[in-house]
XYZ file of C-alpha atoms in Angstrom:
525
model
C 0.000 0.000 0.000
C 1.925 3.193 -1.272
C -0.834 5.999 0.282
C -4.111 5.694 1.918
C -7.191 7.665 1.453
C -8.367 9.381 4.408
C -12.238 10.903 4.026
C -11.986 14.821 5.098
C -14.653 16.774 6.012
C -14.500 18.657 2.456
C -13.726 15.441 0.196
C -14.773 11.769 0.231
C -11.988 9.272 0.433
C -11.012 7.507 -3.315
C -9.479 4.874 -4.054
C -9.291 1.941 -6.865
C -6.972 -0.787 -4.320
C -10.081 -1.036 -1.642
C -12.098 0.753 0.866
C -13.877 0.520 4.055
C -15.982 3.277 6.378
C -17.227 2.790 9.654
C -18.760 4.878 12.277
C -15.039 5.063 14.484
C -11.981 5.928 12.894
C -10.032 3.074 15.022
C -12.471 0.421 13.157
C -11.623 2.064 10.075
C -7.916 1.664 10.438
C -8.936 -2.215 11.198
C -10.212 -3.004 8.386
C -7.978 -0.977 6.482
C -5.014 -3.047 7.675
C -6.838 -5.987 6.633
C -7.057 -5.028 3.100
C -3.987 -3.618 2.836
C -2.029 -7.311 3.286
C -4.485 -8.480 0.736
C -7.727 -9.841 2.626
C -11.011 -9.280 1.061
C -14.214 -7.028 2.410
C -15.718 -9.563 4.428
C -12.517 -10.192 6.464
C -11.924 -6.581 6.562
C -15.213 -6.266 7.746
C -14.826 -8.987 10.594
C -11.807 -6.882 11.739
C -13.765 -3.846 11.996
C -16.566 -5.201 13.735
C -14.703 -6.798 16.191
C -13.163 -3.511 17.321
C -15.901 -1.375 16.728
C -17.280 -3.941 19.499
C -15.504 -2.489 21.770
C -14.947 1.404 20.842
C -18.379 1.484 20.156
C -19.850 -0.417 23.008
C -23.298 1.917 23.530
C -24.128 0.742 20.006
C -23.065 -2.903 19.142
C -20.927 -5.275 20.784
C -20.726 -9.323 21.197
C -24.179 -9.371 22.942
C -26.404 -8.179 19.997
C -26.785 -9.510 16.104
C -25.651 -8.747 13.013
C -27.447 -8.433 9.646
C -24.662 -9.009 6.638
C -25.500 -8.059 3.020
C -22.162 -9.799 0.666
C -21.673 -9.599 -3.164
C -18.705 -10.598 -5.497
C -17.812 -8.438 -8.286
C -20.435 -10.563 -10.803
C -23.243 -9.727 -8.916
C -23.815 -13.217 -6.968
C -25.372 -11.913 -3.686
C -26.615 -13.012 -0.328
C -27.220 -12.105 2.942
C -26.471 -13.721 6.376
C -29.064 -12.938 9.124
C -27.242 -13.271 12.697
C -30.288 -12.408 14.717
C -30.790 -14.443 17.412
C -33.936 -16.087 18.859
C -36.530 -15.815 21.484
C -35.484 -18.347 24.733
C -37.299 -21.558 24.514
C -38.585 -20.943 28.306
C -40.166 -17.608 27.650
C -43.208 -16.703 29.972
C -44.005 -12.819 29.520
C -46.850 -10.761 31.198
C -48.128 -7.879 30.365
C -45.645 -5.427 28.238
C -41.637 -6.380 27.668
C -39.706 -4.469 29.631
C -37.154 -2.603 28.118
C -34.587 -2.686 30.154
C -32.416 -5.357 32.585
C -32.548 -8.546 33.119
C -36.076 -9.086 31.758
C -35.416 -7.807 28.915
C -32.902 -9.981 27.512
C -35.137 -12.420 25.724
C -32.965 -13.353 23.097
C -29.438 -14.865 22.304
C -26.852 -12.855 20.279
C -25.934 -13.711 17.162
C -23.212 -11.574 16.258
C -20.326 -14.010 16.772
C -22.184 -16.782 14.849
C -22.549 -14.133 12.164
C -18.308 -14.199 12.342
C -18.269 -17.885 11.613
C -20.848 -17.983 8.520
C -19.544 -15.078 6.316
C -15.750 -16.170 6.766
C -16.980 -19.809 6.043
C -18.217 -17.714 3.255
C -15.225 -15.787 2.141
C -13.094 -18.926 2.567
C -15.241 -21.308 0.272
C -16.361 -18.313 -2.527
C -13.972 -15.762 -2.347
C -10.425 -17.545 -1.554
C -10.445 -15.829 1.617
C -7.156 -16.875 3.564
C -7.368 -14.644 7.168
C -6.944 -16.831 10.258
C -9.519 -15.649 13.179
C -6.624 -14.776 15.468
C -4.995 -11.814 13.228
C -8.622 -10.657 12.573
C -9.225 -10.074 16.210
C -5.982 -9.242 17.219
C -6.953 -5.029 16.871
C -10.372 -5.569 19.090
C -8.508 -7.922 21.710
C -5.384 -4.633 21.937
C -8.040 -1.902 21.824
C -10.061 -3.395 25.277
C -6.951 -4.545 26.561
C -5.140 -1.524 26.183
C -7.866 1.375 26.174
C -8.654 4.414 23.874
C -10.737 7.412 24.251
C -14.187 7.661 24.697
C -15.537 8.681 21.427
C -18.126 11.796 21.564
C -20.933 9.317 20.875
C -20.049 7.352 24.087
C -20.110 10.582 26.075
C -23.525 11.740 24.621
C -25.040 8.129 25.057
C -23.766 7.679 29.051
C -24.901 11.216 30.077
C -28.284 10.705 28.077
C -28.819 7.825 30.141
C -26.983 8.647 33.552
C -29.789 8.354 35.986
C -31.331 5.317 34.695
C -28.047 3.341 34.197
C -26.941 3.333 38.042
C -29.455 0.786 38.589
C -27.511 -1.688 35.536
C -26.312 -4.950 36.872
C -22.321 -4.435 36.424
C -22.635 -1.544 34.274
C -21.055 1.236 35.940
C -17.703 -0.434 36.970
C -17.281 -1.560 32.788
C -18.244 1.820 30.873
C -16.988 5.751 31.528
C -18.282 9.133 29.834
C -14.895 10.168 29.148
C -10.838 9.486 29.211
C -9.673 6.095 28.053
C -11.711 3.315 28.043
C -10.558 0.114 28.877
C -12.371 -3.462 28.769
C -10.228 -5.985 30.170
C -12.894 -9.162 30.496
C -14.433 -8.163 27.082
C -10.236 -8.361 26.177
C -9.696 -11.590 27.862
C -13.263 -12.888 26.245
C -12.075 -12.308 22.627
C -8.778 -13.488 23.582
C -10.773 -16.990 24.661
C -12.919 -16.580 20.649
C -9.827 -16.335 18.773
C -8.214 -19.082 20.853
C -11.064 -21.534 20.942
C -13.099 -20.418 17.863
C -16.332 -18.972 17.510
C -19.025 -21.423 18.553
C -16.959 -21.325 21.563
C -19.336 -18.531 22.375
C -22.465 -20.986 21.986
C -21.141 -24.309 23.282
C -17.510 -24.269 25.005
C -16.449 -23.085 28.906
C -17.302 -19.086 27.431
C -20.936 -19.846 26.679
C -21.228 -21.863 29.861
C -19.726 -18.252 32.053
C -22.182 -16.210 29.631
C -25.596 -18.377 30.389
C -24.479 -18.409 34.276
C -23.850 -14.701 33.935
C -27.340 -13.894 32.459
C -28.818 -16.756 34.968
C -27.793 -14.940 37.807
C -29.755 -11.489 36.897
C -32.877 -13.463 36.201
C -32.497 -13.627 32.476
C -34.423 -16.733 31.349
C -31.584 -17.066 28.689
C -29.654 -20.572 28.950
C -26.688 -22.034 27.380
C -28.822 -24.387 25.282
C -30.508 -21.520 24.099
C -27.050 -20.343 23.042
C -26.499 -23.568 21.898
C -29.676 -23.333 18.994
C -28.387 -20.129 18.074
C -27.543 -20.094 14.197
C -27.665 -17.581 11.421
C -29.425 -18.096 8.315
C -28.676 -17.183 4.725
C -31.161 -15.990 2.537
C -31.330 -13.983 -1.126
C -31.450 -10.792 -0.623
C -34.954 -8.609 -1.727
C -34.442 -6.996 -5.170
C -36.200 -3.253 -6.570
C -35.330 -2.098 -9.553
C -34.756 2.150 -8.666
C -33.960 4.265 -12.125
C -30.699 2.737 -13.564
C -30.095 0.582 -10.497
C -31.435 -2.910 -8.708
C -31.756 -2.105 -5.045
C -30.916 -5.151 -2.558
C -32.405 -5.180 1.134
C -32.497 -8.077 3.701
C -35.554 -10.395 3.752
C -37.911 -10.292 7.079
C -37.765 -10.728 9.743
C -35.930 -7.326 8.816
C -37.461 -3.807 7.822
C -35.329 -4.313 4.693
C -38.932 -4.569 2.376
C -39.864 -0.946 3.989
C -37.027 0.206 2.478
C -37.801 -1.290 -0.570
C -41.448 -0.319 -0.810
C -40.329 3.428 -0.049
C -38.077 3.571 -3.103
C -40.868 2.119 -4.883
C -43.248 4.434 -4.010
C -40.859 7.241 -4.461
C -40.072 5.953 -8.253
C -43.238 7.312 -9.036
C -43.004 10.857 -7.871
C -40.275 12.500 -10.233
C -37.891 12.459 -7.218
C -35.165 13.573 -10.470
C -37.292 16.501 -11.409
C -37.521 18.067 -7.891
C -34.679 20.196 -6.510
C -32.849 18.081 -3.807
C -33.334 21.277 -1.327
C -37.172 22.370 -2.119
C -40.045 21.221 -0.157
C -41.721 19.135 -3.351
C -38.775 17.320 -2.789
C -38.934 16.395 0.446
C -42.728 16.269 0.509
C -42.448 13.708 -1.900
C -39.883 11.826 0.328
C -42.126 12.072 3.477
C -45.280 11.361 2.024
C -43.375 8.253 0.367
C -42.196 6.981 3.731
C -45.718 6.885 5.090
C -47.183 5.030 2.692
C -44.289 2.400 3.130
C -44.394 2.288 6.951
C -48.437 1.828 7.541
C -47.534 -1.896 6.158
C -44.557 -2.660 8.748
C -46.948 -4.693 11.239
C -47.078 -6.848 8.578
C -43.524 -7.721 8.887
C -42.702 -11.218 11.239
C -40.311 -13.948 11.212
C -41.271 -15.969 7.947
C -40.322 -19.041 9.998
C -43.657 -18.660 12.195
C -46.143 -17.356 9.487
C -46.059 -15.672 6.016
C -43.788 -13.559 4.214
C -45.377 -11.025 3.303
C -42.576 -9.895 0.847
C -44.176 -10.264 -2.654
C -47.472 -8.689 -1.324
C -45.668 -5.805 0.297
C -43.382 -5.189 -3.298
C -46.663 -5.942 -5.525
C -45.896 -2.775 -8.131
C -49.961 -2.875 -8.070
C -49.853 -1.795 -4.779
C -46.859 0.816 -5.001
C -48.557 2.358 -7.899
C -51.739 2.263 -5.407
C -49.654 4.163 -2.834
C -48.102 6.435 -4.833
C -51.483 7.170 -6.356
C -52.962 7.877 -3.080
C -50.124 10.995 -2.422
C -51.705 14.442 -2.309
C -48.845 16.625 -3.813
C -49.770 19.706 -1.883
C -51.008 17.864 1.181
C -49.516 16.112 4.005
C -51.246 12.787 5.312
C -51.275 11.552 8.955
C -48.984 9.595 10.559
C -50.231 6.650 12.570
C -47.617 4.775 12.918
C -46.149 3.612 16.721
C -42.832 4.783 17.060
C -40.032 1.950 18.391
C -36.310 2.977 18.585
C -32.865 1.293 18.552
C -29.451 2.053 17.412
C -27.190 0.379 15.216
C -23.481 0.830 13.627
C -22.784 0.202 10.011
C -19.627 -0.725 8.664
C -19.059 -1.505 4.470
C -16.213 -2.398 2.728
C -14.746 -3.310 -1.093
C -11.713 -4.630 -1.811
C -9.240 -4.345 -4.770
C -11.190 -7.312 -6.607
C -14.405 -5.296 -6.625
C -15.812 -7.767 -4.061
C -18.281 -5.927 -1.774
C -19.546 -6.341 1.888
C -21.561 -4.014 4.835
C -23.051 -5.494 7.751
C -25.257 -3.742 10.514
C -24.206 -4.328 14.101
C -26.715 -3.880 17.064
C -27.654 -4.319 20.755
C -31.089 -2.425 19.983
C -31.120 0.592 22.287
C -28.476 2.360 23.139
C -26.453 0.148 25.566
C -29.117 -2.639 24.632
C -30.402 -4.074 28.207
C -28.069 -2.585 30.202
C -27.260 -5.897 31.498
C -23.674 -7.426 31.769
C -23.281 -11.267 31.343
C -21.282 -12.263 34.184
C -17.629 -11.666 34.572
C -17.235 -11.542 30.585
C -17.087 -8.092 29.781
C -20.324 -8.299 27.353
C -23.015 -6.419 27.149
C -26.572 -8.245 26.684
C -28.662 -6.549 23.850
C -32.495 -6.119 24.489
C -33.926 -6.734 20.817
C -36.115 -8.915 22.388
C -38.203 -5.793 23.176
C -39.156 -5.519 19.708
C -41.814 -8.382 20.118
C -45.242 -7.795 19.858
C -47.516 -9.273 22.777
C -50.700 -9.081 20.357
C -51.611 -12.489 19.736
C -52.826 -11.239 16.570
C -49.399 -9.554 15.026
C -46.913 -11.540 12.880
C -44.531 -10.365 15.197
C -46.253 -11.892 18.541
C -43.605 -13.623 20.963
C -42.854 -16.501 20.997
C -40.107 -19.060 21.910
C -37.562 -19.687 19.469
C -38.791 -17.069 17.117
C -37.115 -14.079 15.745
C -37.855 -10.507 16.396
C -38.937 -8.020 13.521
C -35.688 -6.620 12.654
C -34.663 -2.122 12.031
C -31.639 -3.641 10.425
C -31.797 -3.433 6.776
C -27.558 -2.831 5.174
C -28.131 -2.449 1.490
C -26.752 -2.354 -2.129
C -27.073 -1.638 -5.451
C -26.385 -2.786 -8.701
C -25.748 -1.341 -11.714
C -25.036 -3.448 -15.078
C -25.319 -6.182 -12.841
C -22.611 -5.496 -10.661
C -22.070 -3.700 -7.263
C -22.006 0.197 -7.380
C -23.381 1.485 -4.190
C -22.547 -0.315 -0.526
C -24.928 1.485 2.397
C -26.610 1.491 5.845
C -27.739 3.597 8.847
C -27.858 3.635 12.247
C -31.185 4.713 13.534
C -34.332 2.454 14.211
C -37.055 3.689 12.702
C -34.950 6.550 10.934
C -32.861 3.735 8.772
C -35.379 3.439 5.712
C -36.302 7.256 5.977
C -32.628 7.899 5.714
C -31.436 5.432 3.007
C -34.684 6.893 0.865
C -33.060 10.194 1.295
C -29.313 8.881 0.351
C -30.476 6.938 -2.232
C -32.355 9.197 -3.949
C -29.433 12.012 -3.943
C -27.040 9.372 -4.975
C -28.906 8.407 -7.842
C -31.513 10.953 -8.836
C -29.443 13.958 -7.980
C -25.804 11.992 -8.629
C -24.235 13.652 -5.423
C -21.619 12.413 -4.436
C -21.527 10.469 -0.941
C -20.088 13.081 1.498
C -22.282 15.851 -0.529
C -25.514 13.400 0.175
C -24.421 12.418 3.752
C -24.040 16.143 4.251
C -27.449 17.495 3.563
C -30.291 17.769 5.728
C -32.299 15.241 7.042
C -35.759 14.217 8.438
C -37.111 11.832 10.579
C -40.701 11.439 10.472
C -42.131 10.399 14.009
C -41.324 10.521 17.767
C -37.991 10.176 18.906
C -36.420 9.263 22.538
C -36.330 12.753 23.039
C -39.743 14.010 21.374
C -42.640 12.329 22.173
C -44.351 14.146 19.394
C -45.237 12.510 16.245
C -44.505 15.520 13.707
C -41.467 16.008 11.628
C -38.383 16.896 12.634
C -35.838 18.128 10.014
C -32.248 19.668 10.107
C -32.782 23.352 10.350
C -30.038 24.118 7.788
C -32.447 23.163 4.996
C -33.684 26.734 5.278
C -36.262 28.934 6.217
C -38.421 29.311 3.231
C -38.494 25.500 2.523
C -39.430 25.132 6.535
C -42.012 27.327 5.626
C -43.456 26.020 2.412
C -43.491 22.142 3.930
C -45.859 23.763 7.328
C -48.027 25.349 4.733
C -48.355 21.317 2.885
C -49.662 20.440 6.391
C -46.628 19.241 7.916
C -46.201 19.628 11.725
C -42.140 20.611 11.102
C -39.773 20.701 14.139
C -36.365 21.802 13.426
C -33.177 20.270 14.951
C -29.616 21.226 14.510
C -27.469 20.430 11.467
C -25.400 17.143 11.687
C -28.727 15.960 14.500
C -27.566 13.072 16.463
C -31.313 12.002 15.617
C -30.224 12.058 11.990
C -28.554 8.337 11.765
C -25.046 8.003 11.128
C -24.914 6.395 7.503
C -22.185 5.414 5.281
C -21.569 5.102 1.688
C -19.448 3.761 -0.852
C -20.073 4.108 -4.804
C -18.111 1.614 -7.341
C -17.564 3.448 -10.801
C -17.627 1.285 -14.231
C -13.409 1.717 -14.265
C -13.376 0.033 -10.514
C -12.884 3.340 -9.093
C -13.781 3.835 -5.222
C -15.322 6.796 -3.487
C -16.509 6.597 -0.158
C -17.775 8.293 3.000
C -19.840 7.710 6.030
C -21.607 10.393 8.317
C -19.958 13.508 9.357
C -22.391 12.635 12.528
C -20.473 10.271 13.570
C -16.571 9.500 14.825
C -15.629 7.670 11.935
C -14.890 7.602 8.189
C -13.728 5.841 5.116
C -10.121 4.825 4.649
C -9.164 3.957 0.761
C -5.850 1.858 0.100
C-alpha cells in the first residue's frame, strides 16, 4: 500500500486498491489493515466489527446480532441474518420491559454471524485470514484502552440516571478518558483461541448463560447452543438505472424497498434536492411504506409477506394515493434502537456491509457475568398481540430495524450502504439513495445534507417532523403550509442516523464516506 485515502470533512476518500468506512476511525484503520495485506471485504469487515465492538460499546458489541448483506464483483449476492432467537422458556406478562434482566429475551448472534460469512469468504472468495490476526486489533483496543468517542459521552450522560441501577454496568463503561475493557479483552482473547461457537457451546458460553442466569435472564446455554444464522437472497427493486438489494424479514429491509418504490413514481429527479416538493415527496413516500410494517414477522412462524408488500400494483396504489400539496397523517407507533454500520470493497471489486446492534443504546443494560459483554435487548421488539406476525414466541425471531443495502448497476455492485437509527434507517437510506442516484451527489455531498425523521424520537414524544434546520427557512415554511407539523433540529442531529456510503464506478474506481455525525470515516488503500 503506497498511500491511503483518508475521508476529510471537504472530500470523500477515493481509491481503486479497496475501501472501508465505519462509524469510528479506530475500526476504520482495522479493516484498512486488513485489506492492505491483501484480505477481502468480508474479512476486513470482521476486523472492523470486532473492534468497533468495543470502541463502540453503547451501540453494538458481542451481545447483539448482526445483519450481513455480501456480493462478489459478478453480482452473486446473499445475505447472512445473525439475529438471534426468542429463549425456549419464555413466559411474559403484560408489556416487555425494556430494560435489565427481563429484557434480555434473546441470544446474540453476532459471533455466529463471524463464523458464517468467513466460512463464506473462505469457500467463494479464496479468503485466507486466520480468526486470530482478525481479532488481534479488538482484543489490543479493550486490553489496552482508547478514548471515549463523543458518541459514548452523549449516550452515558443521556442515560446517567437510569443506568446506576444496571447490573455491572457502571464499573465496565466511563463518559470520558480512556476506556478500557479488560474481560471483554480476555473474552475475545478466549474466541480467537477456541473459535467462535466457543461462544455458543464451550467453557465461554457456559460463564455467559451463568452470567445472564444470575440477573434473572431466562436465557440458557442451550438456548445459546440453537443459536444459528441463516442465509437468505437478498430482496431486489429495480430504482432508475439501479437494482436495489435489502435483507428479507424478519428485517425492515422490504420498507425500504417499498419506499423507493413508491418514491419511483413521484419524479424524485425533477424536484430540486433542497425544495419542499422534494422532500414532501420523500415524506409522504415513507408513510405510505411504513403503515404496512406490522405486517412484517419472522417468515419461519407465518407468512412472508414480501411479494405482497413489493406488488408494483400496490406501489402504484400508494403512490397514487399521495396528495402533492397535502400532508397525510402519521399513525404509525414509534419503536427505537441504534445500530453501527460498517461496508467495505476490496481491490477485486468484491463488496460487503453489515449492521451491528444491541437495539437501544447500551441494549439491556445488562452485563453477562464476569465476561465483559453487554446483553442486547432486541427482544423488546416483540409484539404481545396475539394477533401480530410479530407476537412472541419461543424460538422465534424478532422483527428486525436492520436493513444494510446495495445496489447494482449493469449487474454489478455500485453502491454499498446502511444507517444507524431504528425507525430513521429506511427514511434515511430513501433520502441517500435518492441524492445518490436521482441527484448523482456524491456520498459526502448526500451524507451532508439535511435530514428528516418522520415520528417521535427518545427525546420528542411528538409525532410531527423533525428536520435539520439548515435546509432553510423558506423551505421550513413552504413544507408547514403542505400540512406538515415541522420541528427543526440542529445540522449534523444526532437524531439524523449516522450512515455510510461507498459508490463503485464502471473503471473500478472507489469513493466513499460515512456520516460527518459520527466518529468515523472511510479509509481507501
Amino acid at each position: 500500500m503506497n498511500h491511503r485515502s483518508r475521508q476529510t470533512e471537504t472530500a470523500v476518500a477515493q481509491s481503486r486498491d479497496g475501501m472501508v468506512t465505519t462509524p469510528h476511525w479506530l475500526a476504520s484503520e482495522a479493516g484498512a489493515r486488513v485489506l492492505a495485506r491483501g484480505g477481502n471485504a468480508i474479512e476486513a469487515l470482521v476486523a472492523a466489527g470486532a473492534a468497533l465492538s468495543v470502541v463502540y460499546p453503547h451501540f453494538c458489541g458481542l451481545g447483539g446480532d448482526a445483519v450481513w448483506m455480501v456480493c462478489d464483483r459478478d453480482g452473486d449476492a446473499r445475505t447472512f441474518l445473525g439475529i438471534g432467537q426468542a429463549a425456549a422458556n419464555i413466559h411474559v406478562d403484560g408489556p416487555i420491559p425494556s430494560r435489565g434482566p427481563a429484557s434480555t429475551l434473546t441470544t446474540a448472534c453476532l459471533v455466529d454471524s463471524w463464523e458464517k460469512v468467513l466460512d463464506h469468504s473462505a469457500a467463494a472468495w479464496g479468503g485466507a485470514e486466520q480468526l486470530p490476526a482478525l481479532l488481534d486489533d479488538a482484543i489490543a483496543l479493550a486490553e489496552d484502552g482508547f478514548a471515549v468517542s463523543p458518541s459514548q459521552t452523549f449516550w452515558h450522560d443521556f442515560r446517567a440516571a437510569e443506568s446506576e441501577t444496571w447490573p455491572g454496568f457502571s464499573d465496565l463503561f466511563q463518559r470520558d478518558g480512556i476506556q478500557r475493557q479488560p474481560a471483554l479483552a480476555r473474552t475475545l482473547q478466549t474466541i480467537a483461541d477456541s473459535g467462535l461457537r466457543e461462544f455458543y457451546e464451550g467453557a465461554l458460553a457456559d460463564r455467559i448463560a451463568r452470567g445472564l442466569s444470575a440477573v434473572g435472564s431466562p436465557l440458557t446455554i442451550a438456548d445459546l447452543a440453537a443459536t444459528r444464522t441463516r442465509v437468505a437472497e437478498p430482496v431486489r427493486l429495480a430504482y432508475g438505472d439501479t437494482v436495489l438489494l435489502a435483507p428479507p424479514p424478519p428485517t425492515q429491509g422490504v420498507t425500504t424497498l417499498a419506499i423507493m418504490g413508491v418514491l419511483a413514481q413521484q419524479a424524485a429527479k425533477d424536484k430540486a434536492p433542497d425544495s419542499a416538493a422534494y422532500y414532501h415527496a420523500l415524506v409522504e413516500s415513507v408513510k405510505q411504506a411504513f403503515v404496512d410494517r406490522h405486517l412484517i414477522g419472522d417468515p419461519e412462524f407465518g407468512p412472508d409477506a414480501t411479494k405482497m408488500l413489493l406488488d408494483p400494483g400496490r406501489l402504484a396504489r400508494k403512490a397514487a394515493a399521495i396528495d402533492p400539496n397535502r400532508a397525510a397523517d402519521w399513525p404509525v407507533p414509534y419503536s427505537q434502537g441504534d445500530t453501527a454500520l460498517l461496508a467495505a470493497v476490496d481491490a477485486d471489486g468484491r463488496a460487503a456491509c453489515v449492521l451491528q446492534s444491541i437495539y437501544f443504546d447500551w441494549g439491556s443494560g445488562v452485563v453477562a457475568g464476569d465476561t465483559g459483554i453487554l446483553w442486547q435487548n432486541r427482544g423488546a421488539a416483540f409484539s404481545t398481540d396475539p394477533a401480530s406476525p410479530n407476537r412472541i414466541r419461543s424460538g422465534k425471531r424478532p422483527f428486525y430495524t436492520l436493513n444494510p443495502g446495495m445496489a447494482l448497476k449493469d449487474g454489478r455492485p455500485h453502491l454499498v450502504y446502511g444507517t444507524q437509527g431504528a425507525d430513521g434507517q429506511p427514511q434515511t437510506l430513501a433520502l441517500l439513495l435518492s441524492l445518490l442516484i436521482d441527484h448523482h451527489l456524491d456520498p459526502l455531498a448526500a451524507l451532508s445534507r439535511p435530514r428528516f425523521l418522520l415520528g417521535r424520537t427518545f427525546s420528542d414524544s411528538r409525532d410531527n417532523l423533525k428536520i435539520e434546520e439548515n435546509i432553510g427557512a423558506d423551505t421550513l415554511a413552504a413544507l408547514g403550509s403542505m400540512g406538515h407539523e415541522v420541528a427543526t433540529i440542529a445540522p449534523l442531529s444526532p437524531l439524523g442516523g449516522q450512515a455510510g456510503v461507498i459508490r463503485i464506478h464502471a473503471d473500478g474506481g472507489m469513493e466513499a464516506a460515512h456520516d460527518p455525525r459520527s466518529d468515523g470515516g472511510a479509509i481507501g488503500l
